Every structure is written in C-alpha cells, then in structure tokens.
PDB file of C-alpha atoms in Angstrom:
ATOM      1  CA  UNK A 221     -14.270 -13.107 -14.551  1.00  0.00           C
ATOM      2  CA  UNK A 222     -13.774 -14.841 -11.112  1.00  0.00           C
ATOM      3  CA  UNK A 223     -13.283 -13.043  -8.326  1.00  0.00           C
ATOM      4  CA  UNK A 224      -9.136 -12.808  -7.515  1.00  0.00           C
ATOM      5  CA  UNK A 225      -8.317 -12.194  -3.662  1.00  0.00           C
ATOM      6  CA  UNK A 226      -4.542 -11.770  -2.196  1.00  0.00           C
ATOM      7  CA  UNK A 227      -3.753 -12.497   1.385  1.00  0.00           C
ATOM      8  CA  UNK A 228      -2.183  -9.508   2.841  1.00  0.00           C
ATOM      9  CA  UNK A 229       0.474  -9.924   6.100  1.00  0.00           C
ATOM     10  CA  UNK A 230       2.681  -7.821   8.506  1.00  0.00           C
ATOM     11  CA  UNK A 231       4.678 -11.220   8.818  1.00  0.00           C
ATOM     12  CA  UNK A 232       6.729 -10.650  12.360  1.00  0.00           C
ATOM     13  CA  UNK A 233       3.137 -10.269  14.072  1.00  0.00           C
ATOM     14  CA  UNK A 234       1.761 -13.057  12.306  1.00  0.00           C
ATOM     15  CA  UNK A 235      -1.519 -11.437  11.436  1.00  0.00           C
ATOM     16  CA  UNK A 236      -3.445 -11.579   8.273  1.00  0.00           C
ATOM     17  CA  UNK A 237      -6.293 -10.220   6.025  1.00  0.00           C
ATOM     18  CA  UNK A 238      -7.671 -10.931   2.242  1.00  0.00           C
ATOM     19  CA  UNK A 239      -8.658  -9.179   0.436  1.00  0.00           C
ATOM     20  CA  UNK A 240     -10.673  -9.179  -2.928  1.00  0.00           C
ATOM     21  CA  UNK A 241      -9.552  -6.933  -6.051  1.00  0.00           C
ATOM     22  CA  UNK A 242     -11.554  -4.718  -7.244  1.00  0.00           C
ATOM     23  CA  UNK A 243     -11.296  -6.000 -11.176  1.00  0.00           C
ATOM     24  CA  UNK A 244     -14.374  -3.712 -12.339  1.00  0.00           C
ATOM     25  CA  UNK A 245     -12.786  -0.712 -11.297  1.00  0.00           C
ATOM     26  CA  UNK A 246      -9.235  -0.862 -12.130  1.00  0.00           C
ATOM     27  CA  UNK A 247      -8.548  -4.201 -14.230  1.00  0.00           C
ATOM     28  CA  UNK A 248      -5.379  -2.667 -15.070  1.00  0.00           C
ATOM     29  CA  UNK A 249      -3.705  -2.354 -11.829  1.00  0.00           C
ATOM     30  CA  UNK A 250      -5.357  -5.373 -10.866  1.00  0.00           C
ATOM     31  CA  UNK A 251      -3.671  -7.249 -13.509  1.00  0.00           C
ATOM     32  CA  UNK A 252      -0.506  -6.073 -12.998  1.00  0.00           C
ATOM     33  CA  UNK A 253      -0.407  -6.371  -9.226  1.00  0.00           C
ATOM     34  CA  UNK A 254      -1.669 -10.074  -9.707  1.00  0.00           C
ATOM     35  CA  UNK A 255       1.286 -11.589 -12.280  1.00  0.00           C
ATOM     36  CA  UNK A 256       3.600  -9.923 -10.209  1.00  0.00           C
ATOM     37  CA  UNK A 257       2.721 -11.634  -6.763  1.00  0.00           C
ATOM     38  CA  UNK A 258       4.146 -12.168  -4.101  1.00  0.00           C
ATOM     39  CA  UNK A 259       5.259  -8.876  -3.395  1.00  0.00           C
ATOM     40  CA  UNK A 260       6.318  -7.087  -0.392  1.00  0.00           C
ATOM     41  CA  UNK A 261       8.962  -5.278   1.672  1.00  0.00           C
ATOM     42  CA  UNK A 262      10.019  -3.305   5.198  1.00  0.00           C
ATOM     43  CA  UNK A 263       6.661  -2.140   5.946  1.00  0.00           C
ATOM     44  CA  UNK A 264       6.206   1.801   7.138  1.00  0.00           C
ATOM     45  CA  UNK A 265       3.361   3.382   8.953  1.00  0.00           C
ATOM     46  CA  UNK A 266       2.626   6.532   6.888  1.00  0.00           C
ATOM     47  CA  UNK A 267       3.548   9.947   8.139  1.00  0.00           C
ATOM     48  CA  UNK A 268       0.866  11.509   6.251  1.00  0.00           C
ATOM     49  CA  UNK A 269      -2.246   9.709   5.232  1.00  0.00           C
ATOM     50  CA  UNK A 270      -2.386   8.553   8.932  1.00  0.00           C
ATOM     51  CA  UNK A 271      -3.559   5.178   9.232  1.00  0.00           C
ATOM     52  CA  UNK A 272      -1.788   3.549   6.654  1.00  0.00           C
ATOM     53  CA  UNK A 273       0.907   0.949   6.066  1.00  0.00           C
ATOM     54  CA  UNK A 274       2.923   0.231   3.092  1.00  0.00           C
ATOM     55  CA  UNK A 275       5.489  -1.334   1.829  1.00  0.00           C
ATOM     56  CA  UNK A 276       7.900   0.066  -0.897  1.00  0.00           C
ATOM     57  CA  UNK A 277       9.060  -2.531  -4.058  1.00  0.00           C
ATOM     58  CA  UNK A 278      10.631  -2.496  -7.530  1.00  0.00           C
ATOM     59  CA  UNK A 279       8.091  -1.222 -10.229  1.00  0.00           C
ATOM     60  CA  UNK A 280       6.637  -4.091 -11.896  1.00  0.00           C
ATOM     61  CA  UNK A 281       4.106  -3.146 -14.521  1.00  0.00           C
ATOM     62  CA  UNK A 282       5.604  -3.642 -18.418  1.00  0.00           C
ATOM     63  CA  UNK A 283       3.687   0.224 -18.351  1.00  0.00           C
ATOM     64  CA  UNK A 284       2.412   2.398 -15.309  1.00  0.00           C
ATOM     65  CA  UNK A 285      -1.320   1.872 -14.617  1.00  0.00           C
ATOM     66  CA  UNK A 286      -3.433   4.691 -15.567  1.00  0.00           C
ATOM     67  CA  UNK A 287      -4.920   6.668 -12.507  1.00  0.00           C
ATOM     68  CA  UNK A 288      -8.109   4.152 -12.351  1.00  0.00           C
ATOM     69  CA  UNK A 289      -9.978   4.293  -9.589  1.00  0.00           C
ATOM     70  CA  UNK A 290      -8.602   6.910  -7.744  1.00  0.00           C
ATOM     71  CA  UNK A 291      -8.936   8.680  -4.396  1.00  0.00           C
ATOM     72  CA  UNK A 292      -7.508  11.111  -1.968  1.00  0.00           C
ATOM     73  CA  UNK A 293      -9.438   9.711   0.967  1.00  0.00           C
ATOM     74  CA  UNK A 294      -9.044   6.102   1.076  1.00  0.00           C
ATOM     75  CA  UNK A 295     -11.485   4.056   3.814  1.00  0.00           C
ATOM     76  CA  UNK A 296     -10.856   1.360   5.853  1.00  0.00           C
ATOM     77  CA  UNK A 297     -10.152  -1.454   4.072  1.00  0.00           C
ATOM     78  CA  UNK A 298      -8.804  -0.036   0.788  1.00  0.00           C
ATOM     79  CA  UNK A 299      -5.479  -1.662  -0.914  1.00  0.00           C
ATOM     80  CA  UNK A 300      -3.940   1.009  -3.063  1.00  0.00           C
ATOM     81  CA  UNK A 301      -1.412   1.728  -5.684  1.00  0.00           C
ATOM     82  CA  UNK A 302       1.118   4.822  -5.925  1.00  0.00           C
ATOM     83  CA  UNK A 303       3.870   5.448  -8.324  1.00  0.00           C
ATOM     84  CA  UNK A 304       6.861   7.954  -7.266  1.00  0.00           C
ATOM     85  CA  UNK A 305       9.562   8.702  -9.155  1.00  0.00           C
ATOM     86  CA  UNK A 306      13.394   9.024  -7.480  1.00  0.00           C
ATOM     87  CA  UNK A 307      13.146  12.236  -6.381  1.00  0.00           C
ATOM     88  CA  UNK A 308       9.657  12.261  -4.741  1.00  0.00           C
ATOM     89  CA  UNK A 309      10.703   9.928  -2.191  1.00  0.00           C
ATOM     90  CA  UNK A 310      14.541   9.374  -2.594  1.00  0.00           C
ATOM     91  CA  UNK A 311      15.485  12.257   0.622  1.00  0.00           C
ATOM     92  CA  UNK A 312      16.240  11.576   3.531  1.00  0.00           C
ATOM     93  CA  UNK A 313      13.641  13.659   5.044  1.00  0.00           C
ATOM     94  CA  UNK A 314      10.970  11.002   3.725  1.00  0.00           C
ATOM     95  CA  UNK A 315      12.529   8.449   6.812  1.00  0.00           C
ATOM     96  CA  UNK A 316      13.888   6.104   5.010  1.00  0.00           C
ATOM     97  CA  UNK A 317      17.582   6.138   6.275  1.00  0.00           C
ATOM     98  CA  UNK A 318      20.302   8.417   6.413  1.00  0.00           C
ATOM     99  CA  UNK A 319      20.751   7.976   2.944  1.00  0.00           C
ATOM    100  CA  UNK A 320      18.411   7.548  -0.030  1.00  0.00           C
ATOM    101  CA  UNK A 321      17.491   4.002  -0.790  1.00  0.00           C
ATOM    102  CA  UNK A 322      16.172   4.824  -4.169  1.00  0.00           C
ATOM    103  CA  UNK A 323      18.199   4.329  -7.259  1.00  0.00           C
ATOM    104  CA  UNK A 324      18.893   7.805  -9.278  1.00  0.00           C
ATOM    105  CA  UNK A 325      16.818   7.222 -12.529  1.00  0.00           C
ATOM    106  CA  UNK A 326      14.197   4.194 -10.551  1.00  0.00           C
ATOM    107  CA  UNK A 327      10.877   4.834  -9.927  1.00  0.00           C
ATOM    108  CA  UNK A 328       9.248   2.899  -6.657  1.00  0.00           C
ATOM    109  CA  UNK A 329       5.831   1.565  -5.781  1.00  0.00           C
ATOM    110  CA  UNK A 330       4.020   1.922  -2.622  1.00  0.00           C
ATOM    111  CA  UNK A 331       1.617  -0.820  -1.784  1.00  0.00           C
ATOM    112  CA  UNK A 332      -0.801   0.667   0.835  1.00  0.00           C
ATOM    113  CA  UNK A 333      -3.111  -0.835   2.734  1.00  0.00           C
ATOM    114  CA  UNK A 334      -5.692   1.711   5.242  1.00  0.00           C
ATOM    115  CA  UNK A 335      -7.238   0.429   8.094  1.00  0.00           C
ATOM    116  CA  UNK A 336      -8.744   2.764   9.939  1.00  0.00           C
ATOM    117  CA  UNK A 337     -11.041   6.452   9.068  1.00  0.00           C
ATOM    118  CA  UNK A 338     -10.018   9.538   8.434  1.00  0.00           C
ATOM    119  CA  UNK A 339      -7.463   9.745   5.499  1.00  0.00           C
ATOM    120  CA  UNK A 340      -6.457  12.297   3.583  1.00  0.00           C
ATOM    121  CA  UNK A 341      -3.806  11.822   0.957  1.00  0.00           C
ATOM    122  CA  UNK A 342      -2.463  15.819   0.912  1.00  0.00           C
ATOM    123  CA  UNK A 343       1.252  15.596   1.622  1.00  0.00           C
ATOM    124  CA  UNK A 344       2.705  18.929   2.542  1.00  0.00           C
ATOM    125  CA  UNK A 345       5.461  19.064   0.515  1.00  0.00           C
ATOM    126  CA  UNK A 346       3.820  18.109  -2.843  1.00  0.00           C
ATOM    127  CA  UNK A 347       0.418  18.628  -2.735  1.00  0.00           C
ATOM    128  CA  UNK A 348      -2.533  15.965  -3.573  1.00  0.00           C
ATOM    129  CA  UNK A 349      -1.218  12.280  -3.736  1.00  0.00           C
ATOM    130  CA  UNK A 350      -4.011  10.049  -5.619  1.00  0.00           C
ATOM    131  CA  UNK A 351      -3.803   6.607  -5.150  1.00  0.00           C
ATOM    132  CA  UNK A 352      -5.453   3.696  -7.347  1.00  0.00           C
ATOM    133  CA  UNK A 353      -7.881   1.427  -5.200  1.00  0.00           C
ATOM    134  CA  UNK A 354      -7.383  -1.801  -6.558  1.00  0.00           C
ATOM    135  CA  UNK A 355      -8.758  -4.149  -3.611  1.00  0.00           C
ATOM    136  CA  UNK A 356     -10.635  -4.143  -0.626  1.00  0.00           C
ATOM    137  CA  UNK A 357     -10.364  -5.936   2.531  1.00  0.00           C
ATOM    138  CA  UNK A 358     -12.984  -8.561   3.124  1.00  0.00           C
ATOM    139  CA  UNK A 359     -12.084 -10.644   5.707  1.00  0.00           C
ATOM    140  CA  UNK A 360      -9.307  -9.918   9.391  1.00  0.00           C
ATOM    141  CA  UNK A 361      -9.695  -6.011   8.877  1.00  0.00           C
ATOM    142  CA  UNK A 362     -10.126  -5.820  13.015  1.00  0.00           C
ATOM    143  CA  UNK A 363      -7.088  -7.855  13.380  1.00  0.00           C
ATOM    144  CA  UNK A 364      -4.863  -6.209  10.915  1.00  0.00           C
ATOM    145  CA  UNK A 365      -5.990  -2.892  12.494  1.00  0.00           C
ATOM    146  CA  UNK A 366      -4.948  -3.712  15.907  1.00  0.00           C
ATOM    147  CA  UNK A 367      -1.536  -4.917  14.547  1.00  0.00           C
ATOM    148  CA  UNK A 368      -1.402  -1.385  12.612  1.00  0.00           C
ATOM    149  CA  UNK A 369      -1.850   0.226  16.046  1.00  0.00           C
ATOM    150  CA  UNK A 370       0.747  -1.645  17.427  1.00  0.00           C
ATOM    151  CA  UNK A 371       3.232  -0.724  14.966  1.00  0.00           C
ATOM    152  CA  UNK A 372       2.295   2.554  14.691  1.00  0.00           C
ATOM    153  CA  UNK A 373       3.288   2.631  18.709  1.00  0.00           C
ATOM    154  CA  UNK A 374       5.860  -0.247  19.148  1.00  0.00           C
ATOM    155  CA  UNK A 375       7.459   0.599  15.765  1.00  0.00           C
ATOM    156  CA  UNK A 376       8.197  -1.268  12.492  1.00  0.00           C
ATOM    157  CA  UNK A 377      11.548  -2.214  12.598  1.00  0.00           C
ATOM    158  CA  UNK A 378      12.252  -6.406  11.109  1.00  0.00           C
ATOM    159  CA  UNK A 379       8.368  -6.031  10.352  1.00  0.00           C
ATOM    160  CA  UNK A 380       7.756  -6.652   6.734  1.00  0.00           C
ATOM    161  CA  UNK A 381       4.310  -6.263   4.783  1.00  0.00           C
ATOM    162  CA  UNK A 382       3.058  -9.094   1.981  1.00  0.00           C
ATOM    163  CA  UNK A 383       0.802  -9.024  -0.577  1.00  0.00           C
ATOM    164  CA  UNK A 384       0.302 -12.997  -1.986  1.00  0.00           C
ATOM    165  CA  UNK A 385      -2.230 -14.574  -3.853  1.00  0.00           C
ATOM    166  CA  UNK A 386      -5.055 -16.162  -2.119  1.00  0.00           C
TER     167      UNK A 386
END
C-alpha cells in the first residue's frame, strides 16, 4: 500500500503539520478516518492528558474500530482516536458549555493530536482512557507545538482543528 498522509490545522492561527498514518498498525482506523475526510471541529486543549488538542465530531465509522494500536502515553507527534459514549462526556463538568452538547443516545469522537512529552491518558473520574494511534506527525511538529502553547495560554475560542487529506 502507499503511504496516506492528512494535513492537520488549528485554522485561525494558520499553522499546519502532516502527518503520515500509521496503516500497519491500525488499518482499520486508518481506513475509516481516511473516507471520512475532511473532518474537524472547535478545537480544545485537554484538561487531562496535558499537551493535547482535539477536536470533537459525529462518529463516522459504519462499526467502531477495534482498540488497535493503543496507548495510555501518547508521544509527541501521535494522532489518535477515542470513542465516548453520551454520558462520558455529555456534563457540563467536561467544559463544554453550560449545557451538554452531546445528543442523549450519540456517541462522539475525539480526534487528538499530542505535541509535546509527558502524557498520561488516566482521567480521574473514569480511570484509564486508551486511545488508537493511527498517524504520526512527520513534518511542522515545532510549529504546531508553539501554536498548542499559545492556545493552551491565549485560549481556543473561534479556533477550530482539521484533519484533511494530504
């Protein structure tokens, strides 16, 4: 197979990075994530993992990936895959808005790209939160991590994360 790479933006700062998919190790995901593309959404800086960003969007799969490829400490670099159901992220105490934002009955996928060291995916509430790496950032990683700083400090709001094809 050729190798498949998506372009990955936080559009407002007009700064980009590609990645390649990692098609050996979960062909699944990759597959799915690739017919669906473009995909994207308000971005968030992750209260968690700590240096993430993600962006929240319809499930798209005809089924849910398998847990391929998974971690709980994601490096810099790594583009990964999480499925929640309603209630694991529809409260308001997950930040996003006075009011839930996610459908009774509707599942939600978090896109996630890490840029910096030090993750652990262990949320407090719910325990271990594995996440399928399905790409890896070759190419603007320095860039995109300076623009993850600066929303991290200078905040997300009108910022929205894509994930196209390259």
């Amino acid at each position: 197979m050729t190798d498949r790479f998506v372009d990955v933006s936080l559009d407002k700062r007009g700064v980009r990075c590609t990645a390649k998919l990692l098609d050996d190790l979960a062909p699944i995901t990759c597959e799915a994530v690739w017919q669906a593309l473009p995909l994207g959404g308000d971005v968030y800086h992750a209260k968690y993992a700590r240096n993430e960003i993600y962006a929240l969007v319809e499930p798209f799969a005809a089924q849910e990936p398998p847990l391929e490829n998974p971690t709980v400490t994601p490096i810099p670099g790594d583009l990964c895959y999480f499925s929640f159901s309603d209630t694991q992220l529809g409260t308001a105490s997950h930040g996003y808005g006075p009011k839930p934002t996610i459908q009774p009955g509707q599942g939600v996928v978090d896109l996630a790209l890490f840029y910096e060291r030090n993750n652990l995916l262990l949320n407090g509430d719910t325990g271990w939160v594995p996440g399928i790496v399905w790409g890896t950032v070759v190419e603007g990683l320095d860039r995109m991590a300076e623009a993850c700083q600066d929303l991290w400090r200078s905040g997300a709001t009108g910022e929205t994360l894509t994930f196209r094809r390259a």
